[in-house]
Amino acid sequence: MISRRDLLTQLGALSAYVGIGGLAARSLLAHADQENAPKRLLVISHCHGWPYDAWKIRPSGLSEAQPWALDLTGLDANEWSEPLSPLYAHRQRLIALDGLSLTTAELDADGNRHDTGWVHSWTGNWANFSGTDTRSTSRSLDQLVAEHIARPDHLPSLELSVDASNESGRPISYGRSGDRLPVANTLPMAWSRLFGLSSGTDDLVLRQKDVLNFAQAEFEALRPRLSNNQKQRMEAHYDLLNRLGGRLEGMANIDCSTIPEMSNPESFDARFDGFSELVAAAFACDITRVITLSLGEMPTADFGWDHYTDDVHKGLAHGIYDNTDKHQAMTDYIRRHAEQVARLVHTLETTPDMDGQSLMDNTLIVWGSELANGWHGYQHYCPVLIGGSWFFQGGRYHHWPHETPSRLLVPANIDPSGYSEKSGIPHQRMLVSAAQAMGLDTDQVGIGHVQGQEGEFVECRGLLDELIG
C-alpha cells in the first residue's frame, strides 16, 4: 500500500507540471480507439557529441561538396561506420543526418559550451545565463509535442536520466518558463512516477475530488464579494486544480498488464535496460506519449578504456583531435551507446501496440547530444532519427555540404585560423522536421533566423524536405 507521505510526494511531483503548462495539454489522440494507436516521441541525448571521422559513412565516389542520400538498406554491415554499426539490424528505420551544425550556439552569449549546447540542442533557442542555473528562453521540443498530443488524464511527458558517478545526464526538457524540468534519475523514482498512484489504495486519492468540489463551493460563496480581476484569477486557479485532479484520478485508475518489476541495478548498462523497459511499459499503457532519456557519462570500463583513464570528459573527450587513442576511445564510447539504443529499439519492436503493430511502428526516436564533439565544438552535429515511418522515409543516410554563412570554432589542426569558414544546416530544421512528424503545424522551433558573424542572413526555419522522400 502506498503511504500517505509517498502519495503527497507524488502529488507534489505531479503538481509541478501545472506550472509548466502541461495541464493545458489537449491531445487530438486522447480518445483514440483500439484501432488507432497514438504516436509517441522519445528523445535521447548523450554526452560529448560524436567523433565525426569515425561516425560518418563514405562509400567511394560520393562528393563532399554535393548533397546526396544513401540507401542504408543496400549496404553490407562491413560498409557501416563503427559507431553506427550496432544499429544495422534496424537500418530500415534509421535516418542518419550528416551536414547539420549547432550554428546558433556559436552565436550565443558567452557561457559554458556544454550548457549553451544542451539548451540549443533541444529548444533551438538562446540560453539564459542570468541565474544560478542555465535556463532556456522557450520550451524544448518534447514539451511542444507534449502540449499537442498528451492525454489530459495522464502524464503529459516523462523525463528520465541514466546518471553516472562522474557526470549526470544532460538537461533536455525545458518548460514554458525556461526552467529545466525535474527528472527521475533512478529506476524506483521513475517506476513510482508511472505506477505509484495506480498501485496504491490510499484513500487520499479517492477523496481528492471531494476536496476540489469543496473548494469550488467555497469559491462560489465568495464570488459575489470578488472583483472581476479576482474572479478571473480564482477561476484560473481552480481550473488548474481541477485538471490536476483529473490527472491524479486518471493516474490512480490506470489498468496496465505490463508493469515491470521495480528494480535498482548498479551498472549503467543494466539501468539503461531497466529504463528501456519502463519506456515500453509507459507507451504500451498510454501513460504518456512523450519521454526524454538523458544519458550520463558511462564508466570507462563499460566501453573498454578503464586501463587508460577513469575520466571520460577530460581524460578522453577533450583530446579527440590531439590523440588517436582518445579518438578511438570516444568511437568505442558512441558505439556502446548505439548498442544500448539498438536494444531499446528491439524492446519497442517486440512489444505489441493496441493497433496490432509494435510500439516502434508508432514511435519516433530522436537521438542527439549537447555538443558536436568532445572538444566542445559545434561543427559536425550528427543526430539520428529512428522510426516515424508515418512521416519519414527510413533507411537513409543524408549528407549536405557545409554552406551556411556562419563561422564555427574548430581546432587549429583542422583550420589554422581556429574557425571553419561555413557551418552546416542549422539543426533547428531537424527539430522542425520532428515536430511536424508529431503533428505540429509549425515551420519554426526556437530561433527563426540569425545573422552570421559578418551579418549574413541565416535561415533556421523549415523542415528538411529530403527526409520525407
GROMACS .gro file of N, CA and C in nm, residues 206-302:
model
  291
  206LEU      N    1  -0.889   0.878  -0.340
  206LEU     CA    2  -1.033   0.866  -0.357
  206LEU      C    3  -1.105   0.991  -0.309
  207ARG      N    4  -1.048   1.060  -0.207
  207ARG     CA    5  -1.115   1.178  -0.151
  207ARG      C    6  -1.073   1.308  -0.219
  208GLN      N    7  -0.976   1.298  -0.311
  208GLN     CA    8  -0.921   1.417  -0.371
  208GLN      C    9  -1.025   1.500  -0.446
  209LYS      N   10  -1.115   1.433  -0.521
  209LYS     CA   11  -1.220   1.504  -0.593
  209LYS      C   12  -1.314   1.575  -0.496
  210ASP      N   13  -1.344   1.512  -0.383
  210ASP     CA   14  -1.432   1.576  -0.285
  210ASP      C   15  -1.371   1.706  -0.234
  211VAL      N   16  -1.239   1.704  -0.213
  211VAL     CA   17  -1.171   1.825  -0.165
  211VAL      C   18  -1.184   1.936  -0.269
  212LEU      N   19  -1.166   1.900  -0.397
  212LEU     CA   20  -1.177   2.000  -0.501
  212LEU      C   21  -1.320   2.053  -0.513
  213ASN      N   22  -1.418   1.965  -0.496
  213ASN     CA   23  -1.557   2.009  -0.500
  213ASN      C   24  -1.587   2.105  -0.385
  214PHE      N   25  -1.529   2.077  -0.268
  214PHE     CA   26  -1.547   2.166  -0.153
  214PHE      C   27  -1.487   2.303  -0.182
  215ALA      N   28  -1.367   2.301  -0.246
  215ALA     CA   29  -1.303   2.427  -0.280
  215ALA      C   30  -1.388   2.507  -0.380
  216GLN      N   31  -1.452   2.436  -0.474
  216GLN     CA   32  -1.538   2.506  -0.569
  216GLN      C   33  -1.658   2.568  -0.500
  217ALA      N   34  -1.716   2.498  -0.403
  217ALA     CA   35  -1.830   2.553  -0.328
  217ALA      C   36  -1.789   2.677  -0.250
  218GLU      N   37  -1.669   2.675  -0.193
  218GLU     CA   38  -1.618   2.791  -0.121
  218GLU      C   39  -1.601   2.909  -0.216
  219PHE      N   40  -1.551   2.879  -0.334
  219PHE     CA   41  -1.532   2.984  -0.433
  219PHE      C   42  -1.666   3.046  -0.474
  220GLU      N   43  -1.767   2.962  -0.494
  220GLU     CA   44  -1.898   3.013  -0.533
  220GLU      C   45  -1.956   3.102  -0.424
  221ALA      N   46  -1.929   3.067  -0.298
  221ALA     CA   47  -1.978   3.150  -0.188
  221ALA      C   48  -1.906   3.286  -0.184
  222LEU      N   49  -1.778   3.285  -0.223
  222LEU     CA   50  -1.700   3.408  -0.221
  222LEU      C   51  -1.725   3.495  -0.344
  223ARG      N   52  -1.772   3.436  -0.453
  223ARG     CA   53  -1.782   3.504  -0.581
  223ARG      C   54  -1.847   3.644  -0.573
  224PRO      N   55  -1.961   3.658  -0.502
  224PRO     CA   56  -2.026   3.791  -0.501
  224PRO      C   57  -1.939   3.901  -0.443
  225ARG      N   58  -1.842   3.866  -0.358
  225ARG     CA   59  -1.759   3.968  -0.292
  225ARG      C   60  -1.627   3.993  -0.365
  226LEU      N   61  -1.605   3.924  -0.480
  226LEU     CA   62  -1.479   3.937  -0.552
  226LEU      C   63  -1.491   4.036  -0.667
  227SER      N   64  -1.383   4.106  -0.694
  227SER     CA   65  -1.378   4.192  -0.812
  227SER      C   66  -1.365   4.104  -0.936
  228ASN      N   67  -1.385   4.165  -1.053
  228ASN     CA   68  -1.374   4.088  -1.177
  228ASN      C   69  -1.234   4.028  -1.193
  229ASN      N   70  -1.131   4.106  -1.159
  229ASN     CA   71  -0.995   4.056  -1.168
  229ASN      C   72  -0.973   3.939  -1.073
  230GLN      N   73  -1.024   3.951  -0.950
  230GLN     CA   74  -1.010   3.843  -0.852
  230GLN      C   75  -1.084   3.718  -0.898
  231LYS      N   76  -1.202   3.738  -0.958
  231LYS     CA   77  -1.278   3.623  -1.008
  231LYS      C   78  -1.200   3.549  -1.117
  232GLN      N   79  -1.141   3.624  -1.209
  232GLN     CA   80  -1.065   3.561  -1.316
  232GLN      C   81  -0.946   3.484  -1.263
  233ARG      N   82  -0.875   3.541  -1.168
  233ARG     CA   83  -0.760   3.472  -1.110
  233ARG      C   84  -0.803   3.347  -1.035
  234MET      N   85  -0.914   3.357  -0.958
  234MET     CA   86  -0.962   3.242  -0.884
  234MET      C   87  -1.011   3.132  -0.977
  235GLU      N   88  -1.081   3.172  -1.084
  235GLU     CA   89  -1.129   3.073  -1.180
  235GLU      C   90  -1.013   3.001  -1.249
  236ALA      N   91  -0.910   3.076  -1.284
  236ALA     CA   92  -0.793   3.014  -1.347
  236ALA      C   93  -0.725   2.917  -1.251
  237HIS      N   94  -0.714   2.958  -1.125
  237HIS     CA   95  -0.651   2.871  -1.025
  237HIS      C   96  -0.732   2.744  -1.005
  238TYR      N   97  -0.864   2.758  -0.993
  238TYR     CA   98  -0.946   2.641  -0.972
  238TYR      C   99  -0.943   2.550  -1.095
  239ASP      N  100  -0.939   2.608  -1.213
  239ASP     CA  101  -0.934   2.528  -1.335
  239ASP      C  102  -0.809   2.442  -1.337
  240LEU      N  103  -0.695   2.499  -1.296
  240LEU     CA  104  -0.572   2.421  -1.291
  240LEU      C  105  -0.583   2.308  -1.189
  241LEU      N  106  -0.639   2.338  -1.072
  241LEU     CA  107  -0.655   2.235  -0.970
  241LEU      C  108  -0.748   2.124  -1.018
  242ASN      N  109  -0.854   2.163  -1.087
  242ASN     CA  110  -0.949   2.064  -1.134
  242ASN      C  111  -0.885   1.973  -1.239
  243ARG      N  112  -0.804   2.031  -1.325
  243ARG     CA  113  -0.736   1.949  -1.424
  243ARG      C  114  -0.634   1.857  -1.359
  244LEU      N  115  -0.564   1.909  -1.257
  244LEU     CA  116  -0.473   1.825  -1.182
  244LEU      C  117  -0.548   1.710  -1.118
  245GLY      N  118  -0.666   1.740  -1.065
  245GLY     CA  119  -0.747   1.635  -1.006
  245GLY      C  120  -0.784   1.528  -1.107
  246GLY      N  121  -0.818   1.571  -1.230
  246GLY     CA  122  -0.849   1.474  -1.333
  246GLY      C  123  -0.731   1.387  -1.367
  247ARG      N  124  -0.612   1.447  -1.368
  247ARG     CA  125  -0.493   1.368  -1.398
  247ARG      C  126  -0.463   1.270  -1.285
  248LEU      N  127  -0.473   1.316  -1.160
  248LEU     CA  128  -0.446   1.227  -1.047
  248LEU      C  129  -0.544   1.110  -1.046
  249GLU      N  130  -0.669   1.140  -1.076
  249GLU     CA  131  -0.768   1.033  -1.080
  249GLU      C  132  -0.736   0.935  -1.193
  250GLY      N  133  -0.699   0.991  -1.310
  250GLY     CA  134  -0.663   0.904  -1.421
  250GLY      C  135  -0.542   0.819  -1.391
  251MET      N  136  -0.439   0.877  -1.329
  251MET     CA  137  -0.319   0.800  -1.296
  251MET      C  138  -0.347   0.695  -1.189
  252ALA      N  139  -0.441   0.724  -1.099
  252ALA     CA  140  -0.474   0.629  -0.993
  252ALA      C  141  -0.554   0.511  -1.046
  253ASN      N  142  -0.614   0.526  -1.163
  253ASN     CA  143  -0.700   0.421  -1.217
  253ASN      C  144  -0.643   0.359  -1.344
  254ILE      N  145  -0.513   0.368  -1.362
  254ILE     CA  146  -0.450   0.305  -1.478
  254ILE      C  147  -0.462   0.153  -1.465
  255ASP      N  148  -0.507   0.090  -1.571
  255ASP     CA  149  -0.517  -0.055  -1.577
  255ASP      C  150  -0.414  -0.105  -1.676
  256CYS      N  151  -0.302  -0.152  -1.625
  256CYS     CA  152  -0.189  -0.188  -1.710
  256CYS      C  153  -0.143  -0.329  -1.677
  257SER      N  154  -0.138  -0.412  -1.777
  257SER     CA  155  -0.099  -0.552  -1.755
  257SER      C  156   0.049  -0.575  -1.779
  258THR      N  157   0.124  -0.471  -1.813
  258THR     CA  158   0.265  -0.488  -1.847
  258THR      C  159   0.355  -0.408  -1.753
  259ILE      N  160   0.322  -0.403  -1.626
  259ILE     CA  161   0.403  -0.327  -1.530
  259ILE      C  162   0.530  -0.405  -1.496
  260PRO      N  163   0.648  -0.349  -1.527
  260PRO     CA  164   0.772  -0.420  -1.491
  260PRO      C  165   0.791  -0.422  -1.340
  261GLU      N  166   0.869  -0.517  -1.293
  261GLU     CA  167   0.904  -0.519  -1.152
  261GLU      C  168   0.997  -0.403  -1.121
  262MET      N  169   0.982  -0.348  -0.999
  262MET     CA  170   1.071  -0.240  -0.959
  262MET      C  171   1.210  -0.297  -0.930
  263SER      N  172   1.313  -0.234  -0.986
  263SER     CA  173   1.450  -0.280  -0.966
  263SER      C  174   1.542  -0.160  -0.953
  264ASN      N  175   1.663  -0.183  -0.909
  264ASN     CA  176   1.760  -0.075  -0.895
  264ASN      C  177   1.901  -0.130  -0.914
  265PRO      N  178   1.934  -0.178  -1.036
  265PRO     CA  179   2.067  -0.236  -1.060
  265PRO      C  180   2.176  -0.129  -1.052
  266GLU      N  181   2.299  -0.174  -1.033
  266GLU     CA  182   2.410  -0.081  -1.016
  266GLU      C  183   2.474  -0.038  -1.147
  267SER      N  184   2.489  -0.129  -1.242
  267SER     CA  185   2.566  -0.095  -1.362
  267SER      C  186   2.488  -0.002  -1.454
  268PHE      N  187   2.561   0.082  -1.526
  268PHE     CA  188   2.500   0.175  -1.621
  268PHE      C  189   2.420   0.097  -1.726
  269ASP      N  190   2.479  -0.009  -1.778
  269ASP     CA  191   2.416  -0.088  -1.882
  269ASP      C  192   2.282  -0.147  -1.835
  270ALA      N  193   2.283  -0.204  -1.716
  270ALA     CA  194   2.159  -0.265  -1.664
  270ALA      C  195   2.054  -0.160  -1.633
  271ARG      N  196   2.096  -0.043  -1.586
  271ARG     CA  197   1.999   0.063  -1.560
  271ARG      C  198   1.940   0.116  -1.690
  272PHE      N  199   2.022   0.126  -1.795
  272PHE     CA  200   1.969   0.166  -1.925
  272PHE      C  201   1.859   0.069  -1.969
  273ASP      N  202   1.885  -0.059  -1.958
  273ASP     CA  203   1.784  -0.158  -1.998
  273ASP      C  204   1.660  -0.149  -1.910
  274GLY      N  205   1.680  -0.120  -1.780
  274GLY     CA  206   1.565  -0.103  -1.691
  274GLY      C  207   1.479   0.015  -1.732
  275PHE      N  208   1.544   0.127  -1.768
  275PHE     CA  209   1.468   0.243  -1.817
  275PHE      C  210   1.399   0.210  -1.950
  276SER      N  211   1.464   0.130  -2.034
  276SER     CA  212   1.402   0.091  -2.161
  276SER      C  213   1.273   0.015  -2.137
  277GLU      N  214   1.272  -0.074  -2.039
  277GLU     CA  215   1.150  -0.148  -2.007
  277GLU      C  216   1.040  -0.054  -1.958
  278LEU      N  217   1.078   0.046  -1.879
  278LEU     CA  218   0.978   0.142  -1.832
  278LEU      C  219   0.925   0.227  -1.947
  279VAL      N  220   1.013   0.264  -2.041
  279VAL     CA  221   0.967   0.339  -2.159
  279VAL      C  222   0.863   0.258  -2.234
  280ALA      N  223   0.892   0.129  -2.257
  280ALA     CA  224   0.799   0.044  -2.330
  280ALA      C  225   0.667   0.030  -2.255
  281ALA      N  226   0.673   0.013  -2.123
  281ALA     CA  227   0.551  -0.002  -2.044
  281ALA      C  228   0.470   0.127  -2.045
  282ALA      N  229   0.538   0.241  -2.034
  282ALA     CA  230   0.468   0.370  -2.033
  282ALA      C  231   0.396   0.394  -2.165
  283PHE      N  232   0.460   0.358  -2.275
  283PHE     CA  233   0.396   0.374  -2.406
  283PHE      C  234   0.284   0.272  -2.425
  284ALA      N  235   0.309   0.147  -2.388
  284ALA     CA  236   0.210   0.041  -2.409
  284ALA      C  237   0.082   0.068  -2.329
  285CYS      N  238   0.097   0.123  -2.209
  285CYS     CA  239  -0.018   0.151  -2.124
  285CYS      C  240  -0.074   0.291  -2.147
  286ASP      N  241  -0.016   0.364  -2.242
  286ASP     CA  242  -0.058   0.500  -2.277
  286ASP      C  243  -0.058   0.593  -2.155
  287ILE      N  244   0.042   0.573  -2.067
  287ILE     CA  245   0.056   0.662  -1.951
  287ILE      C  246   0.112   0.797  -1.995
  288THR      N  247   0.198   0.794  -2.093
  288THR     CA  248   0.249   0.917  -2.154
  288THR      C  249   0.284   0.887  -2.297
  289ARG      N  250   0.292   0.991  -2.378
  289ARG     CA  251   0.326   0.975  -2.519
  289ARG      C  252   0.456   1.046  -2.555
  290VAL      N  253   0.517   1.109  -2.458
  290VAL     CA  254   0.643   1.181  -2.480
  290VAL      C  255   0.738   1.150  -2.366
  291ILE      N  256   0.856   1.102  -2.399
  291ILE     CA  257   0.957   1.068  -2.298
  291ILE      C  258   1.092   1.122  -2.344
  292THR      N  259   1.168   1.177  -2.250
  292THR     CA  260   1.307   1.213  -2.275
  292THR      C  261   1.396   1.124  -2.191
  293LEU      N  262   1.506   1.080  -2.250
  293LEU     CA  263   1.601   0.991  -2.182
  293LEU      C  264   1.740   1.051  -2.198
  294SER      N  265   1.792   1.105  -2.090
  294SER     CA  266   1.923   1.168  -2.091
  294SER      C  267   2.026   1.069  -2.039
  295LEU      N  268   2.140   1.061  -2.105
  295LEU     CA  269   2.242   0.963  -2.069
  295LEU      C  270   2.362   1.032  -2.006
  296GLY      N  271   2.391   0.995  -1.884
  296GLY     CA  272   2.511   1.046  -1.818
  296GLY      C  273   2.634   0.977  -1.873
  297GLU      N  274   2.747   1.010  -1.816
  297GLU     CA  275   2.875   0.961  -1.864
  297GLU      C  276   2.898   0.817  -1.820
  298MET      N  277   2.913   0.726  -1.915
  298MET     CA  278   2.941   0.587  -1.882
  298MET      C  279   3.078   0.573  -1.816
  299PRO      N  280   3.092   0.481  -1.722
  299PRO     CA  281   3.226   0.448  -1.672
  299PRO      C  282   3.313   0.396  -1.786
  300THR      N  283   3.440   0.430  -1.784
  300THR     CA  284   3.528   0.388  -1.894
  300THR      C  285   3.537   0.237  -1.905
  301ALA      N  286   3.516   0.165  -1.795
  301ALA     CA  287   3.519   0.019  -1.801
  301ALA      C  288   3.408  -0.036  -1.889
  302ASP      N  289   3.299   0.038  -1.902
  302ASP     CA  290   3.186  -0.009  -1.980
  302ASP      C  291   3.215  -0.015  -2.129
   0.00000   0.00000   0.00000
